[in-house]
Structure formats: C-alpha cells, structure tokens
Coordinates of C-alpha atoms and ligand atoms in Angstrom, one line a residue:
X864 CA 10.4 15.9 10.8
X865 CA 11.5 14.4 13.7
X866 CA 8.9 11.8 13.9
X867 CA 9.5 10.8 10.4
X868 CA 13.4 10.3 10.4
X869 CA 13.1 7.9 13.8
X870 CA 10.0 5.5 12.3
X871 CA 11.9 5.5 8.1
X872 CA 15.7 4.7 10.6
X873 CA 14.7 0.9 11.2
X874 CA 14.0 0.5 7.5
X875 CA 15.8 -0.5 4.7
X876 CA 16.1 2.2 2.1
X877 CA 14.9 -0.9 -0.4
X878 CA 11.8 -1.9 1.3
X879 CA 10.8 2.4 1.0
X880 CA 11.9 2.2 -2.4
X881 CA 10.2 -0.7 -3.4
X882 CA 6.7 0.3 -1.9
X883 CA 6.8 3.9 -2.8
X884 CA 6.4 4.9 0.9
X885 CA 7.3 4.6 4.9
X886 CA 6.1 1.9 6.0
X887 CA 3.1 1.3 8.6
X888 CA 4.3 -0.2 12.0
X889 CA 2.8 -3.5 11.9
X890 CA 3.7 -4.1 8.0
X891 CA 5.6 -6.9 8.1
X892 CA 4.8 -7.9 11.2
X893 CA 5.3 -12.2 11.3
X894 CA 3.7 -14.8 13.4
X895 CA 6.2 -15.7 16.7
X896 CA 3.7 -17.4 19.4
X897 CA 0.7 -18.1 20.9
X898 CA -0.2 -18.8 24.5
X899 CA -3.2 -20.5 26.0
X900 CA -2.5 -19.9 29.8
X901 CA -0.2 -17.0 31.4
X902 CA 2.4 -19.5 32.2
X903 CA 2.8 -19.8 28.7
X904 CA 3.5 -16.2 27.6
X905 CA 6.8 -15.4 26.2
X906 CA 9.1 -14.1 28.8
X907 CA 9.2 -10.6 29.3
X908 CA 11.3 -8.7 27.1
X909 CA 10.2 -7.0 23.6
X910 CA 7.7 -4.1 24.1
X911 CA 4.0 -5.4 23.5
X912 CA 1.2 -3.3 21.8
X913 CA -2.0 -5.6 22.7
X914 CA -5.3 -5.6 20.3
X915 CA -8.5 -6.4 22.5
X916 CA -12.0 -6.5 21.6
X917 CA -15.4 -7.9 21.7
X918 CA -15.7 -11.2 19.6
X919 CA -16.5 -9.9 16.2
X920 CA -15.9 -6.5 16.4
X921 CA -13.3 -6.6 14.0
X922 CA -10.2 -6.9 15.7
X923 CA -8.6 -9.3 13.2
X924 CA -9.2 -7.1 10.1
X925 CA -8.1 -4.5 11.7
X926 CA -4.5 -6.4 13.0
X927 CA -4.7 -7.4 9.0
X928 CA -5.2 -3.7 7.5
X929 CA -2.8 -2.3 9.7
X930 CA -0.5 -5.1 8.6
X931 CA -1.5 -4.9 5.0
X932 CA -2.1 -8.4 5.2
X933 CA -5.0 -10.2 4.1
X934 CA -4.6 -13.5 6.6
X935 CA -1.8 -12.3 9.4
X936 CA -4.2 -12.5 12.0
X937 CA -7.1 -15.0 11.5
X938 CA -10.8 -13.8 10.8
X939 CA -13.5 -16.1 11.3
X940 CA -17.1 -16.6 10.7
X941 CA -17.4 -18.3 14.1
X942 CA -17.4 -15.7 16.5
X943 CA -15.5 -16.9 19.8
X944 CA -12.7 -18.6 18.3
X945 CA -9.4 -17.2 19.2
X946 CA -8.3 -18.6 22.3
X947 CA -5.3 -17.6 22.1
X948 CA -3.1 -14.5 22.8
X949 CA -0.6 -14.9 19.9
X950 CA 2.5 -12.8 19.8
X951 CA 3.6 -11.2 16.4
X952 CA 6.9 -9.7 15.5
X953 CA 7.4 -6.0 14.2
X954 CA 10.4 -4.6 12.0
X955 CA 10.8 -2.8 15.3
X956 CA 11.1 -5.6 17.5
X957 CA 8.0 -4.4 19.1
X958 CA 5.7 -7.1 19.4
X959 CA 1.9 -6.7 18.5
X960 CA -0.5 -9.2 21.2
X961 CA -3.5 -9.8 19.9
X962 CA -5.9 -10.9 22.7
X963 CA -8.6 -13.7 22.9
X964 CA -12.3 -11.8 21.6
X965 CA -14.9 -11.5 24.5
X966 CA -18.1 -11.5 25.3
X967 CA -19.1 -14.4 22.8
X968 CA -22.4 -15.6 24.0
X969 CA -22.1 -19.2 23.0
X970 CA -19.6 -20.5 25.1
X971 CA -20.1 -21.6 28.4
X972 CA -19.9 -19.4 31.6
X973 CA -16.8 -21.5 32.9
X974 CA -15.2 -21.0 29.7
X975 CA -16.1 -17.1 29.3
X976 CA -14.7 -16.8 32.9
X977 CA -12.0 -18.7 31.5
X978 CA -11.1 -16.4 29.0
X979 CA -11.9 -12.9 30.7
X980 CA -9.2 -14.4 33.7
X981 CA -6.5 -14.6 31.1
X982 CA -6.9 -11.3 29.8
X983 CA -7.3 -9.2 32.4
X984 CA -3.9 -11.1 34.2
X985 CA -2.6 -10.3 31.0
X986 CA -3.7 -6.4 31.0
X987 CA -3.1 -5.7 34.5
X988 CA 0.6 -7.6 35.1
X989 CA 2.0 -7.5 31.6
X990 CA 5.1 -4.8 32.7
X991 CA 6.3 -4.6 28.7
X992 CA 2.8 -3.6 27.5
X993 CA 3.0 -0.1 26.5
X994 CA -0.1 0.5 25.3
X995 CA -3.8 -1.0 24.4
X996 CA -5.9 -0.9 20.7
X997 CA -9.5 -1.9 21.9
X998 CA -11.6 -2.1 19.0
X999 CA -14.8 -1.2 19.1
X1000 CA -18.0 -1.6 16.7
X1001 CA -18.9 2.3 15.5
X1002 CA -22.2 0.5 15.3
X1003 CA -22.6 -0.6 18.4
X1004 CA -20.2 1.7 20.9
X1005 CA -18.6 0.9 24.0
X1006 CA -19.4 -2.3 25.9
X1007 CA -19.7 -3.1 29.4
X1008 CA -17.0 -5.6 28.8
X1009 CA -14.7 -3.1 26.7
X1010 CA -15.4 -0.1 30.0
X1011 CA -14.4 -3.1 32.3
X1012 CA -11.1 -3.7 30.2
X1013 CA -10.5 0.2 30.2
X1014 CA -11.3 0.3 34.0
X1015 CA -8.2 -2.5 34.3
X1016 CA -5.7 -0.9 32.3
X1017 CA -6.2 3.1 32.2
X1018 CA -5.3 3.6 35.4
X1019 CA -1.8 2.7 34.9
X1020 CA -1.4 5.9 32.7
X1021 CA -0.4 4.1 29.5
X1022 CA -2.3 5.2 26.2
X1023 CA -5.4 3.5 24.9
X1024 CA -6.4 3.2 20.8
X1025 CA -9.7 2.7 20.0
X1026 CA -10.9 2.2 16.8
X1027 CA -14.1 2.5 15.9
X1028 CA -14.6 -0.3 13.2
X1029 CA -16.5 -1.2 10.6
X1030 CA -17.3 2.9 10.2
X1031 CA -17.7 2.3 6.2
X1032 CA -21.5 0.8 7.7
X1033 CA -22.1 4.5 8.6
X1034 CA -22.6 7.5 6.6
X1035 CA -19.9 10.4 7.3
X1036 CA -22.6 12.2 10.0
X1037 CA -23.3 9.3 11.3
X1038 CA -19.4 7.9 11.5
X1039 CA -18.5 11.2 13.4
X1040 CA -21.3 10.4 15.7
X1041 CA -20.1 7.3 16.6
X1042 CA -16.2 8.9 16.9
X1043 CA -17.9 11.7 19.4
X1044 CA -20.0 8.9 21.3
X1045 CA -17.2 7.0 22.1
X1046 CA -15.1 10.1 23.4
X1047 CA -17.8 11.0 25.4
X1048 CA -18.4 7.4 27.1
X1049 CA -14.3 7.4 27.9
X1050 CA -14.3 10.7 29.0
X1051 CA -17.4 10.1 31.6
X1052 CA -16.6 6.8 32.7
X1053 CA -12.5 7.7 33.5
X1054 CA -12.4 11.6 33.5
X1055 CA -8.8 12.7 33.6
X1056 CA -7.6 9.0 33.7
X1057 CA -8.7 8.9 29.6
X1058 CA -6.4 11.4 28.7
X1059 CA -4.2 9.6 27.0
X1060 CA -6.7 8.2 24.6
X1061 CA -7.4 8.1 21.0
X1062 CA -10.3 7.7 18.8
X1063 CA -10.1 6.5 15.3
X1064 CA -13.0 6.2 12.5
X1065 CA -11.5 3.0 11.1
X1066 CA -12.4 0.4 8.4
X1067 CA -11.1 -2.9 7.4
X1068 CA -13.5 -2.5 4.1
X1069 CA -11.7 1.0 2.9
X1070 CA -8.7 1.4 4.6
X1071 CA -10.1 4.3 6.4
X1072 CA -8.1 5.7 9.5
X1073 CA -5.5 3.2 8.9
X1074 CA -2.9 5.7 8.3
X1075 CA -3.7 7.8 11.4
X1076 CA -3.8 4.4 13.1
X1077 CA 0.0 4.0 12.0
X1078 CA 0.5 7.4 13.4
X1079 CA -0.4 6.8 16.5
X1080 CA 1.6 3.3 17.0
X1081 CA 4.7 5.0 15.0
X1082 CA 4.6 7.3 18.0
X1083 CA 4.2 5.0 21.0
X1084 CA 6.7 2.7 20.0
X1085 CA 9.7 5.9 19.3
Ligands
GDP2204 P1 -12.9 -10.4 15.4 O1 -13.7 -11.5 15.9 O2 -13.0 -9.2 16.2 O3 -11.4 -10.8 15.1 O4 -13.6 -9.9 14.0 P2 -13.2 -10.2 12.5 O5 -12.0 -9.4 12.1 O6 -13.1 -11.7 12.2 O7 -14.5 -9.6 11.7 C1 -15.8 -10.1 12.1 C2 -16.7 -9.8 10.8 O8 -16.8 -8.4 10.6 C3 -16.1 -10.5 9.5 O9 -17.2 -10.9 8.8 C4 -15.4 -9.3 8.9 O10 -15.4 -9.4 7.5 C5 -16.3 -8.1 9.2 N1 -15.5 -6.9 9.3 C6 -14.4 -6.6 10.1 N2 -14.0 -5.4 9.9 C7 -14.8 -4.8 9.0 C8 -14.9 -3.5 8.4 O11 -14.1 -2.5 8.7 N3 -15.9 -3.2 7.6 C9 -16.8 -4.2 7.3 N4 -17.8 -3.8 6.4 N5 -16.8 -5.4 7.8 C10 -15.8 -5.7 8.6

C-alpha cells in the first residue's frame, strides 16, 4: 500500500527488524526546545504537529503513548505546570509542539491570560503547523476553552485530532458515547469548517486508539 511504503521509507530496515513492526510517527521522537514567549520559538522551518489541551486532560500521556515512551513529555500531579511549548524532534523531521495546558484554575487571571495569549499567537500565526491534536477528557467532552481553540485554528482548513482520553474510565457504550458527543459538538459549533476532523477513543492506560492515532499523523505528515 501506498501509505505504507512512504511512512516504512524514512526508516531503517534495522529499527523494523528489531521491533517486529513500522514504527508509530512520534516513536523516537527526542527533546529539541522549549519556548516561554513567541520570540523564543524556533525559527520557522520543520513542519509542526501541535498537542493542546485542558490542563490534565491527558495530553502528556498521550504525547508519551504515542511515543512509546514513559517520560518524553512530562506528566505531573500538579495540574497547570507546563509553561512551556517545547519542540520535539521526529524520525521525520516533523516536529511534534506540545502546548502549555489551559484552563487551570489555580493560577492567577494575569497569568491564565498569560498563557492563553501565547497559544493562540502560536495557533493562529504558526505558518509550518500543519495540523492540531486537542485532547479532550471522554469524561468530560469539549470545553469552552478547547471550542475557542477550534474556533482559532479550523478556519484555516488544516485538520484537527482529537482524542478522547482517558476512554478506559468508560465502558465500551459509554466510550462510543463520548466519541459521538464530541462529533456532534464539532460538527454544530463549525459545520462544514469541521470537516477535516477526527475523533479517536484513546487511552494512555491501554494503549487504545493509539495505533489509529499513528494513522492519522502517518498521513498528515506524507
Ligand atoms: P496533562 O496535564 O494534560 O499533560 O495530563 P497528564 O498526562 O499529566 O495526565 C493527568 C492525569 O491523568 C495523570 O494522573 C495521568 O496518569 C492521568 N491519565 C492520563 N491519561 C490517562 C488515561 O488514558 N487513562 C487513565 N486512566 N488515566 C490517565
């Protein structure tokens, strides 16, 4: 398949060899730079693939599953405390941007403001990004915050991951609910402008929907 020969072409017949199988697109993904301000973001160049989310919603797990990694991208206990958008590297030369978390209550309003600004700069005049993971809670759904972040970027016509997280809290019926839910909230709050989305049931816990997660990247970065 066509797919297939373009995403096993930037590996080394070794690396298949020695892991029995192709590769996901952010395995062996390494640590390049972070950036606290926009003036310090790397210059322009590599294509990005940017991870946003509420605080907590599991956006660093996720970064980390897809990586098969446990520590690539740092979890933490205390909600709120990347700051940072930190580049990593891909085998591709992609680079995968993993945003500061939002929406963390305790952290002042300056600070939150602070935060948002950065992002949204980043979302709106980033001209390499290619395309957005947002994760998303399965428990909880969409946010304001997350349909605000949508609202910035969709328009531009670039495609839009979302992964529903943490779906192993969920029983199957309930997981799909979530999935539909979140489809449904897109598809009313952007209409035609959502078209290029996906949804994924995904879990840091089991490893669920990471491999149609690698799909989808495999495909936006041919
Ligand atoms: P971030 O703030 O969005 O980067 O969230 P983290 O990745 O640090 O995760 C926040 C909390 O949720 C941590 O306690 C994780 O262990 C937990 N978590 C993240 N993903 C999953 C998942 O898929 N399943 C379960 N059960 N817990 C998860």
């Amino acid at each position: 398949m066509k797919k297939r020969a373009i995403v096993a072409e930037s590996l080394r017949p070794a690396e298949v060899a020695r892991i029995g199988r192709i590769p996901g697109p952010l395995e062996g993904a390494r640590f390049v730079t972070g950036a606290a301000m926009m003036s310090q973001l790397p210059v322009e160049g590599a294509r990005e693939i940017a991870f946003a989310g509420r605080s907590n919603a599991g956006k660093s797990s996720a970064i980390n599953a897809l990586a098969r990694r446990s520590a690539l991208a740092r979890t933490s206990r205390t909600p709120g405390r990347t700051r940072e958008i930190n580049f990593f590297a891909l085998r591709s030369g992609a680079h995968v941007v993993d945003l500061p978390g939002y929406g963390y209550a305790a952290v002042s309003k300056a600070q939150k403001e602070a935060w948002q600004q950065l992002l949204w700069s980043y979302v709106t005049s980033r001209t390499t990004l290619i395309g957005l993971v947002l994760i998303v809670d399965a428990r909880r759904g969409l946010a304001a915050l997350d349909v605000e972040l949508l609202s910035a970027f969709l328009p531009s016509a670039r495609p839009v991951l979302i992964l529903a997280t943490k779906i192993d809290k969920l029983n199957a019926a309930q997981g799909r609910k979530a999935v539909a839910d979140i489809h449904g909230a897109v598809d009313r709050a952007f209409g035609d402008a959502a078209n290029g989305k996906s949804v994924i049931g995904f879990s840091a816990a089991t490893s669920q929907g990471v491999t149609s997660a690698d799909a989808v990247l495999a495909r936006w970065l041919e």
